[in-house]
Short mmCIF file of N, CA and C in Angstrom, two decimals:
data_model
loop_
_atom_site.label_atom_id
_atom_site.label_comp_id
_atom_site.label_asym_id
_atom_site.label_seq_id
_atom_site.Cartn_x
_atom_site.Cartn_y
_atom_site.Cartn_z
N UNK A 1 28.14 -36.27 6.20
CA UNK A 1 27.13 -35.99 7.22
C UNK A 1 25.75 -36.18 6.58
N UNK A 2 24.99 -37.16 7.37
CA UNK A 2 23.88 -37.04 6.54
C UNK A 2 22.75 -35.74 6.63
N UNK A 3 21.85 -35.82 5.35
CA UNK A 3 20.93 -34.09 5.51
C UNK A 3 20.36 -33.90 6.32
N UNK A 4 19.76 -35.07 7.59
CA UNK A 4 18.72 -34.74 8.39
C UNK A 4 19.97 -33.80 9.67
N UNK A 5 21.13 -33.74 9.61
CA UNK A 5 21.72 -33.27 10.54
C UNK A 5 22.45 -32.38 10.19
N UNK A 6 22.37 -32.04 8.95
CA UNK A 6 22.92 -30.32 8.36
C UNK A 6 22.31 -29.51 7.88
N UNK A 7 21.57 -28.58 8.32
CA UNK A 7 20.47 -27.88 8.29
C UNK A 7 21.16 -26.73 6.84
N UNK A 8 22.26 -26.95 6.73
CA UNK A 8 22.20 -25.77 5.45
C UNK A 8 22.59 -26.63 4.08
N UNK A 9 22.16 -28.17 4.10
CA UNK A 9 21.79 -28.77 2.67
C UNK A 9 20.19 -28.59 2.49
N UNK A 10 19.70 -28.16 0.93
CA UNK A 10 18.64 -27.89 0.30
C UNK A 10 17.28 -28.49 1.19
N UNK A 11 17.96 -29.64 1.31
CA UNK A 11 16.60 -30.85 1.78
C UNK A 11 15.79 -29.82 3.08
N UNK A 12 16.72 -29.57 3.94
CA UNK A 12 16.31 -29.10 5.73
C UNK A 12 15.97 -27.35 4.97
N UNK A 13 16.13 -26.68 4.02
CA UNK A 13 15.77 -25.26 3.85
C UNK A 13 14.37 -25.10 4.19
N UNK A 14 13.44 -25.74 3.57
CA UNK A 14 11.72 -25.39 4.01
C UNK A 14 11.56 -25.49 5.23
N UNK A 15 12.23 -26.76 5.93
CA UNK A 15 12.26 -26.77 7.55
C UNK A 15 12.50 -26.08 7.90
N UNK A 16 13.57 -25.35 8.00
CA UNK A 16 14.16 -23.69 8.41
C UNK A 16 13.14 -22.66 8.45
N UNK A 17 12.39 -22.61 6.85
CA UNK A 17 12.10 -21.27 6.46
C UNK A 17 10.41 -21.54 7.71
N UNK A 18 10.17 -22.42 7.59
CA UNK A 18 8.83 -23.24 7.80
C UNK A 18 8.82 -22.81 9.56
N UNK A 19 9.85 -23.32 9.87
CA UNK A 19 10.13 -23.23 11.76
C UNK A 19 10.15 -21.38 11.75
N UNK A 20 10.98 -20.54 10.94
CA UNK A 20 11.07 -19.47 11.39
C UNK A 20 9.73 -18.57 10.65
N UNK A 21 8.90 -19.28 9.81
CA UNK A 21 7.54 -18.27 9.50
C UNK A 21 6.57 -18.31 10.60
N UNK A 22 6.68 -20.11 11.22
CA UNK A 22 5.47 -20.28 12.37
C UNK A 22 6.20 -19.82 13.58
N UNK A 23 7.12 -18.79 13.88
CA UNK A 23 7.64 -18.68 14.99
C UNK A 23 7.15 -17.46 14.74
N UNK A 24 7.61 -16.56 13.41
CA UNK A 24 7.22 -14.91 12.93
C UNK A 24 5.49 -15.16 13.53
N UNK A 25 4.88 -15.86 13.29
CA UNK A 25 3.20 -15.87 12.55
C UNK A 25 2.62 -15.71 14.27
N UNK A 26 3.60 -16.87 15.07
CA UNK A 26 2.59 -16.42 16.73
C UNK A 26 3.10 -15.22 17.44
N UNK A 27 4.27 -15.25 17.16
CA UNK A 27 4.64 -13.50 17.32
C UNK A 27 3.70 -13.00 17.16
N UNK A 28 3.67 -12.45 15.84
CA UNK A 28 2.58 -11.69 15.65
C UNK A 28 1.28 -12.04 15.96
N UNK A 29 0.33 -13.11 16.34
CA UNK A 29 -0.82 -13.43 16.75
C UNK A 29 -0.64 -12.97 18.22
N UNK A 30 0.29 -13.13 18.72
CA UNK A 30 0.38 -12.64 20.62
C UNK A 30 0.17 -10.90 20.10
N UNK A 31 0.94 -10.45 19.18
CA UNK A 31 0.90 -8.87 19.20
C UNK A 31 -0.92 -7.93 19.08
N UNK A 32 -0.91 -9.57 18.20
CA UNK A 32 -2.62 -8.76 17.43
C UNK A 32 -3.54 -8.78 18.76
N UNK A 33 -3.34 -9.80 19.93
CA UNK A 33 -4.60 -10.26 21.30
C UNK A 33 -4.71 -8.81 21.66
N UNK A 34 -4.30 -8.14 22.01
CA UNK A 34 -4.72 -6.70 22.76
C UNK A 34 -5.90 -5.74 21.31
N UNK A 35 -5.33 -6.02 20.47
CA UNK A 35 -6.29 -5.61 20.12
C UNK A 35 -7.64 -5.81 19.59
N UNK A 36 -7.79 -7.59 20.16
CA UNK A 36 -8.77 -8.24 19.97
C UNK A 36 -9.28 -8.41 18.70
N UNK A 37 -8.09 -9.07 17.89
CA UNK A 37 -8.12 -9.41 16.42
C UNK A 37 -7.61 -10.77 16.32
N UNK A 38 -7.65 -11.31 14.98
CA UNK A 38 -7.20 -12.32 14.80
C UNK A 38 -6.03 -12.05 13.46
N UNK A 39 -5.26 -13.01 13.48
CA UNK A 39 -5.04 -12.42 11.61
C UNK A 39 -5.49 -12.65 10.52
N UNK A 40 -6.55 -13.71 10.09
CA UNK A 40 -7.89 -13.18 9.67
C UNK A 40 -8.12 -11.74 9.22
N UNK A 41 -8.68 -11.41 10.56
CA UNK A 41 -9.73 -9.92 11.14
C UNK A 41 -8.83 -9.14 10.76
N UNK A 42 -7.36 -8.97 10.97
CA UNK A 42 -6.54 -8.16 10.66
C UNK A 42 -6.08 -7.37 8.87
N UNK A 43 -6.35 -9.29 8.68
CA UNK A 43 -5.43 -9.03 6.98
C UNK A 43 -6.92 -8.71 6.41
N UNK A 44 -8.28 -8.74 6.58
CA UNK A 44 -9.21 -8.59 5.90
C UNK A 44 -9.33 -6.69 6.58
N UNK A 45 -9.16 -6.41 7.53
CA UNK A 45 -9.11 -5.09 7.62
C UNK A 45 -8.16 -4.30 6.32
N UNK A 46 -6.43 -4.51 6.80
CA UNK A 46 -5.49 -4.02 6.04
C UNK A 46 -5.69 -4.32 4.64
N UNK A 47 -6.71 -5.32 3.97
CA UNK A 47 -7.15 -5.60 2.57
C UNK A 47 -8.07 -4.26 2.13
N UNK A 48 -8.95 -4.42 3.30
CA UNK A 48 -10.36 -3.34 2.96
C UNK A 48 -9.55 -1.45 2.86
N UNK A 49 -8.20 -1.31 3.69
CA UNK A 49 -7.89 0.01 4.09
C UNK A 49 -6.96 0.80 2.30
N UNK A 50 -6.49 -0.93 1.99
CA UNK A 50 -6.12 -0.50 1.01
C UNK A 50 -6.61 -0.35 -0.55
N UNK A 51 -7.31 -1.57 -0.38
CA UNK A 51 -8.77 -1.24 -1.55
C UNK A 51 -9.13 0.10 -1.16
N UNK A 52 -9.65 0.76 0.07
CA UNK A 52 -10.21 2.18 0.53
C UNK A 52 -9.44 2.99 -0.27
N UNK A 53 -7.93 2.71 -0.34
CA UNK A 53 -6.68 4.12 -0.90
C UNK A 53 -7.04 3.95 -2.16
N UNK A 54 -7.57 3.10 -3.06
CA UNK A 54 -7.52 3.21 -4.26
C UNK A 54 -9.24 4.13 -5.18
N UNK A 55 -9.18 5.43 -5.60
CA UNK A 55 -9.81 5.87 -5.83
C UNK A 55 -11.03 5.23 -7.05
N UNK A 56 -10.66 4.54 -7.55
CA UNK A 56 -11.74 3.42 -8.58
C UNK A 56 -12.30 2.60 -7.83
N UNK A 57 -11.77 2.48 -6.48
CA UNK A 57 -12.70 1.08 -5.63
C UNK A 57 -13.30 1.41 -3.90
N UNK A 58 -13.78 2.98 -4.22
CA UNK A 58 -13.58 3.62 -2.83
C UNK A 58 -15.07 3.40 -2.23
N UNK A 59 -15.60 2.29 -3.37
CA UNK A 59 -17.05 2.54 -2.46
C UNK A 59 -17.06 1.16 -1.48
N UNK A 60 -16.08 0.10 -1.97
CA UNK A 60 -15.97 -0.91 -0.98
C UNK A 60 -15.66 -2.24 -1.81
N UNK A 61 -15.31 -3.06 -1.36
CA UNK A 61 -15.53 -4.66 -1.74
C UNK A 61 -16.28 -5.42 -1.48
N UNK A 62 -16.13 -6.18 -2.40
CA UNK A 62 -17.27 -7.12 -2.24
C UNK A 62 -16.74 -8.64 -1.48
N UNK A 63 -17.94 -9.13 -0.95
CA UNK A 63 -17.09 -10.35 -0.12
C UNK A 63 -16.74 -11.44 -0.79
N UNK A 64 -16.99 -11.77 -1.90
CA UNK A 64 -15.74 -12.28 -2.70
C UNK A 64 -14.96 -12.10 -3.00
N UNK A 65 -14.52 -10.37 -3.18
CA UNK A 65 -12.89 -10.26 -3.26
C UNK A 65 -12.26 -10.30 -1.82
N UNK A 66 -13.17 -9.84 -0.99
CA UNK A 66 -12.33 -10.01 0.55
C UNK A 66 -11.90 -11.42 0.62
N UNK A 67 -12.58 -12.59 -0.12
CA UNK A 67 -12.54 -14.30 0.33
C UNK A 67 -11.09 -14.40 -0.44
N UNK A 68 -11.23 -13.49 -1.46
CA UNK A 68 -10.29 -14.47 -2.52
C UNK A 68 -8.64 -13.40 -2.19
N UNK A 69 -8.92 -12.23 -1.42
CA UNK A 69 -7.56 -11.69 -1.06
C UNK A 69 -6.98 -12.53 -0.15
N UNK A 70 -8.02 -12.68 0.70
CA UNK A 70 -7.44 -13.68 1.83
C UNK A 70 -7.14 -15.24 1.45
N UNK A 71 -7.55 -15.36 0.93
CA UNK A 71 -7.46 -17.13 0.38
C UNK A 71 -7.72 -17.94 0.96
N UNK A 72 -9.27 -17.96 1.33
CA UNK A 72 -10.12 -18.47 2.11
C UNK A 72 -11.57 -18.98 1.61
N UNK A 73 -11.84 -19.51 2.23
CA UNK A 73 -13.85 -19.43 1.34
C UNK A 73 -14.58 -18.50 1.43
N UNK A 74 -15.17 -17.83 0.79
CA UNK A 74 -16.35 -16.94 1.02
C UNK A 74 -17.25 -17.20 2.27
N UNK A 75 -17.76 -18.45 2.74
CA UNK A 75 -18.14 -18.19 3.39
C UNK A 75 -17.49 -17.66 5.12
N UNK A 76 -15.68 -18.05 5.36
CA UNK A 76 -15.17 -17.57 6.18
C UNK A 76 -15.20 -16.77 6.17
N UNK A 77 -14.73 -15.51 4.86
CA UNK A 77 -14.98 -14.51 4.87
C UNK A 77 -16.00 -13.36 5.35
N UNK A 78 -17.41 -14.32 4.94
CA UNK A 78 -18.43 -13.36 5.66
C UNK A 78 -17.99 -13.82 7.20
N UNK A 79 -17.73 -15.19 8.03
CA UNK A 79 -17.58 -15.00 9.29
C UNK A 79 -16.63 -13.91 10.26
N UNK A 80 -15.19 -14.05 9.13
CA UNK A 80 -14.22 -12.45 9.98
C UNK A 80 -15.01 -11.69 9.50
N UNK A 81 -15.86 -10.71 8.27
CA UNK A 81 -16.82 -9.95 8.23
C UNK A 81 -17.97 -9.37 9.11
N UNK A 82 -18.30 -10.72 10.04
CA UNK A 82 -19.20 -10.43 10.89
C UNK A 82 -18.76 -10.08 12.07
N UNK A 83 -17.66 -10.64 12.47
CA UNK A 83 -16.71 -10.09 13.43
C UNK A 83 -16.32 -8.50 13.68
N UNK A 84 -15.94 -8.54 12.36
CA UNK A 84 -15.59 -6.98 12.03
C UNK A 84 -16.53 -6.16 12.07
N UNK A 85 -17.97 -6.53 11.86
CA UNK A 85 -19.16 -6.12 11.91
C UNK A 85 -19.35 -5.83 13.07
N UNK A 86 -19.67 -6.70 13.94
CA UNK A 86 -19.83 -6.33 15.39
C UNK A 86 -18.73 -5.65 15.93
N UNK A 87 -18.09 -5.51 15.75
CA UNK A 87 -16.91 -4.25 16.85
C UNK A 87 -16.97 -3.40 16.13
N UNK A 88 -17.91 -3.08 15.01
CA UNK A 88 -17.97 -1.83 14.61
C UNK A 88 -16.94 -0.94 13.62
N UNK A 89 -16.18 -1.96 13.61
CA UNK A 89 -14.40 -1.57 12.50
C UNK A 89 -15.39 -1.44 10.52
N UNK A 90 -16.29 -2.67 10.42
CA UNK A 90 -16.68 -2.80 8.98
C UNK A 90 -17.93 -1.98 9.20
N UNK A 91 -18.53 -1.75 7.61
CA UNK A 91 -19.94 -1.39 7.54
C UNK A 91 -20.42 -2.25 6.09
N UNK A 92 -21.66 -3.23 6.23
CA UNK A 92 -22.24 -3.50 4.55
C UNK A 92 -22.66 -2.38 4.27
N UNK A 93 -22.61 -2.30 2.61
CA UNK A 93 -23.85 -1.73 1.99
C UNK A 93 -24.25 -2.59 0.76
N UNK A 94 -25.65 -2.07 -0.03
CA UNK A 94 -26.02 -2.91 -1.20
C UNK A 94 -24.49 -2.50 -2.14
N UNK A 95 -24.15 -2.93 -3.40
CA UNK A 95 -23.64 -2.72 -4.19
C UNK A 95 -24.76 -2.16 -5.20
N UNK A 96 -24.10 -0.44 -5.64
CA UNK A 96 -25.00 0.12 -6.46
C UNK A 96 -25.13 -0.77 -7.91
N UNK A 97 -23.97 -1.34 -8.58
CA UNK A 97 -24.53 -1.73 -9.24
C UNK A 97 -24.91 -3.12 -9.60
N UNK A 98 -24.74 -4.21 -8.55
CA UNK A 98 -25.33 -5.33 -8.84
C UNK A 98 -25.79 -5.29 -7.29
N UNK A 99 -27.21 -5.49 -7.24
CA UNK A 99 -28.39 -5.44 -5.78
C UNK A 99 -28.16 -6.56 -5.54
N UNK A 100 -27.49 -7.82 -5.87
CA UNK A 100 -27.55 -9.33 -5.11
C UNK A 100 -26.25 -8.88 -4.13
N UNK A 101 -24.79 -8.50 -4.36
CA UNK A 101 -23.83 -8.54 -3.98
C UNK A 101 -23.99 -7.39 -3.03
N UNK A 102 -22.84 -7.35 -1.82
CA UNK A 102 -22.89 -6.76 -0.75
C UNK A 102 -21.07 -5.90 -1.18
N UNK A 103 -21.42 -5.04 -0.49
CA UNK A 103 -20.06 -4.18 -0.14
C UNK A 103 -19.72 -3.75 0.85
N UNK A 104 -18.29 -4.18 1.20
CA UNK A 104 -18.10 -3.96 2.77
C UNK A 104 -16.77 -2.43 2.53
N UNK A 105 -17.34 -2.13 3.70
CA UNK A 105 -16.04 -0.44 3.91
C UNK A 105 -15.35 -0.50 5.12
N UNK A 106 -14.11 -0.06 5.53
CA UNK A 106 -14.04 0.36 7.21
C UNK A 106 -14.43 1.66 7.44
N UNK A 107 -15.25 1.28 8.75
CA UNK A 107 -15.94 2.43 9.54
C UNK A 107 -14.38 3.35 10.29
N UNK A 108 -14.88 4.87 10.25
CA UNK A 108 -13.87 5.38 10.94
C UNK A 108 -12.63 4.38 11.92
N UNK A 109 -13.85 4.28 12.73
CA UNK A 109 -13.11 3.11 13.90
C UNK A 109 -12.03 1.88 13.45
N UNK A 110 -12.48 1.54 12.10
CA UNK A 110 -12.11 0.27 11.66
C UNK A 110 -10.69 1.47 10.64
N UNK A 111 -10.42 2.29 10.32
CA UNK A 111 -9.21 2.86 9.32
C UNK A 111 -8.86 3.36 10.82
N UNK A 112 -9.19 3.91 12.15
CA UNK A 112 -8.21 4.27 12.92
C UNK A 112 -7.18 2.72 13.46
N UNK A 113 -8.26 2.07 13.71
CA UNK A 113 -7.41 0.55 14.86
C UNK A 113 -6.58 0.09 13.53
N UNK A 114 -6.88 0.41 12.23
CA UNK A 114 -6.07 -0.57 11.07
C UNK A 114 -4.49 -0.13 11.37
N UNK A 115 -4.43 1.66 11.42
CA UNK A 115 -3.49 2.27 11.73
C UNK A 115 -2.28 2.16 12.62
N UNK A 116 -3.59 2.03 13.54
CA UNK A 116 -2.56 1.49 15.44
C UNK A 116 -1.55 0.08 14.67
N UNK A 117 -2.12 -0.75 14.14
CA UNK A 117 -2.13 -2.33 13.96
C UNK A 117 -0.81 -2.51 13.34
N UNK A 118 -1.53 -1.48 12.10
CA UNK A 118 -0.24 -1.35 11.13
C UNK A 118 1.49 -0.57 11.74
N UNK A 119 1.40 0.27 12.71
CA UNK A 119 2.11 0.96 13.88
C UNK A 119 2.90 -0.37 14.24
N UNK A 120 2.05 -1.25 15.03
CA UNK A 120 2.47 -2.08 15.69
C UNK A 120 3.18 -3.34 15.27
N UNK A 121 2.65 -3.52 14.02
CA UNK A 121 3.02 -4.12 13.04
C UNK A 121 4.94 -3.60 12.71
N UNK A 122 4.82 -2.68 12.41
CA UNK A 122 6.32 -2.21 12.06
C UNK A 122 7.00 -2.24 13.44
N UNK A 123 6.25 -1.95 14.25
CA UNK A 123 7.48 -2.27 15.76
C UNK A 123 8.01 -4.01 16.02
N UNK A 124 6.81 -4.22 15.74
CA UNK A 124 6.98 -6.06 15.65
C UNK A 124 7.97 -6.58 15.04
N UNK A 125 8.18 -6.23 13.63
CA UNK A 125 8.22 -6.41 11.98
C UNK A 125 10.42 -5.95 13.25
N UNK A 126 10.69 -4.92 13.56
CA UNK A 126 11.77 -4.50 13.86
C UNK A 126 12.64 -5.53 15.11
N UNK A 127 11.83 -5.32 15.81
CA UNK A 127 12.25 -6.34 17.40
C UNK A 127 12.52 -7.82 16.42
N UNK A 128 11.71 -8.39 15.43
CA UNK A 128 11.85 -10.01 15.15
C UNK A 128 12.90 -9.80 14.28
N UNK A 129 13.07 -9.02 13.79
CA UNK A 129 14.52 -9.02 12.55
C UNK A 129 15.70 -8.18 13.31
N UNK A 130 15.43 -7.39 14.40
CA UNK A 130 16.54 -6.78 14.89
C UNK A 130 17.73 -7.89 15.57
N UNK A 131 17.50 -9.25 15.44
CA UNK A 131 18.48 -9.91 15.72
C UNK A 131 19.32 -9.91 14.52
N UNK A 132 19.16 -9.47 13.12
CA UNK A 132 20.27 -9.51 12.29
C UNK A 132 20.65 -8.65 11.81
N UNK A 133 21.95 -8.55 11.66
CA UNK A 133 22.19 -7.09 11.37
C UNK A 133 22.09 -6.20 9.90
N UNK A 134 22.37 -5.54 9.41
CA UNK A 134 21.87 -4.72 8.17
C UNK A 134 21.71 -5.24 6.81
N UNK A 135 23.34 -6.16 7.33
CA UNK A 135 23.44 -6.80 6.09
C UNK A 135 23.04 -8.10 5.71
N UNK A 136 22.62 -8.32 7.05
CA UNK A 136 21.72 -9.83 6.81
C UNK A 136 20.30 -9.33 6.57
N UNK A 137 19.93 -8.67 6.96
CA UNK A 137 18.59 -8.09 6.65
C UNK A 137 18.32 -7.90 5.31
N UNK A 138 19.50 -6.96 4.27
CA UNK A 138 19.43 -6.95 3.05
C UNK A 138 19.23 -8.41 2.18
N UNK A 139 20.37 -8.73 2.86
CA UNK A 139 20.53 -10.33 2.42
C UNK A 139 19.20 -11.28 2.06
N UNK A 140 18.30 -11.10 3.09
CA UNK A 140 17.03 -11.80 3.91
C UNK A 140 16.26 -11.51 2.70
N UNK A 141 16.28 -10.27 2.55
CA UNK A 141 15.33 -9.48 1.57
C UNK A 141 15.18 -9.73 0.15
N UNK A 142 16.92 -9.79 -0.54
CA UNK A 142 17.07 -9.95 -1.64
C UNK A 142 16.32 -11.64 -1.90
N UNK A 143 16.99 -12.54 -0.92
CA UNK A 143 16.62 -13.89 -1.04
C UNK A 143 14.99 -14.29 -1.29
N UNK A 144 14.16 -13.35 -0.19
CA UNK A 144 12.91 -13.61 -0.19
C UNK A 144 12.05 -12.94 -1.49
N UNK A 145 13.16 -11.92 -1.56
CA UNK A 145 12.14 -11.35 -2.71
C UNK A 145 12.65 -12.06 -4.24
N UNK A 146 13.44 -12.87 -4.42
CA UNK A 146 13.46 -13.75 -5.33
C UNK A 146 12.71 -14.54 -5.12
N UNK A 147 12.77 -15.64 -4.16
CA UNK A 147 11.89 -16.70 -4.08
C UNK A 147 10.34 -16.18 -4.00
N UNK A 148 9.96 -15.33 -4.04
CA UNK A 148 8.65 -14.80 -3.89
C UNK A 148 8.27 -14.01 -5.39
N UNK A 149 9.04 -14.43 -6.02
CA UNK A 149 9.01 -13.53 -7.63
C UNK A 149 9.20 -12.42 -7.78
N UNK A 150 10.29 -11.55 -7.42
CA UNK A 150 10.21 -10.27 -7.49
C UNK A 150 11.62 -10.01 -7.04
N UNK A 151 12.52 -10.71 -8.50
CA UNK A 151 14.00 -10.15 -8.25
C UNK A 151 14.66 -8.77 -7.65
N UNK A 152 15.84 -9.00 -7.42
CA UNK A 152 16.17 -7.53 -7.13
C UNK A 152 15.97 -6.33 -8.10
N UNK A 153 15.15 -5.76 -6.93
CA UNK A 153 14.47 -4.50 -7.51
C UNK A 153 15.46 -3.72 -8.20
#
């Protein structure tokens, strides 16, 4: 049989993985519209909430690390920044100790909606994998978390 018509020889695997990440990815972009995010706006929130948990970095980031968590340009970065800015989720401030660089925080508003997101996120995260069952799920897991560097735990 040739590979273009047996989807479980090596060649067709990225096709697979590729068809079922951009199927996961608008899922979740339909989930994020109500709350008038992008995933962008989203992953630079859930970046900023968790930099927030870490007590050495609680005064904020800077928008080069927001560019380079996301893996994007700096200057996109300041654009979801400004986004986030206007709905009131981010806040700048100077950076105390270098006055050229900026530091961004989430505003109350911006650690409550991260919350909802993240909520919704795990309901999402359940309904798209609840088509397999426990042990394919494990399965799913072990696989990805090899190929993603991070053998079984």
């Amino acid at each position: 049989m040739p590979a273009s018509n047996n989807p479980a020889l090596p060649g067709d695997l990225s096709e697979l993985f590729h068809r079922a990440f951009r199927s996961l990815r608008h899922s979740w972009s339909q989930r994020l519209a109500p709350f008038e995010l992008t995933p962008h706006q989203f992953r630079a929130l859930h970046s900023l909430a968790r930099n927030a948990a870490d007590p050495a970095s609680a005064d904020g980031m800077r928008l080069k690390d927001v560019a380079e968590r996301l893996r994007i340009a700096p200057r996109s970065a300041t654009e979801v920044i400004d986004h986030l800015e206007a709905k009131g989720l981010v806040a700048r401030s100077a950076d105390p100790v270098d006055r050229r660089a900026t530091l961004v925080t989430l505003t109350p508003r911006g650690h409550g909606l991260t919350e909802e997101v993240r909520a919704a996120r795990r309901e999402h995260t359940e309904t798209y994998f609840g088509r397999l069952d426990a042990q394919e799920r494990a399965e799913l897991a072990r696989i990805l978390g090899k190929l993603g560097g991070h053998p079984e735990r």
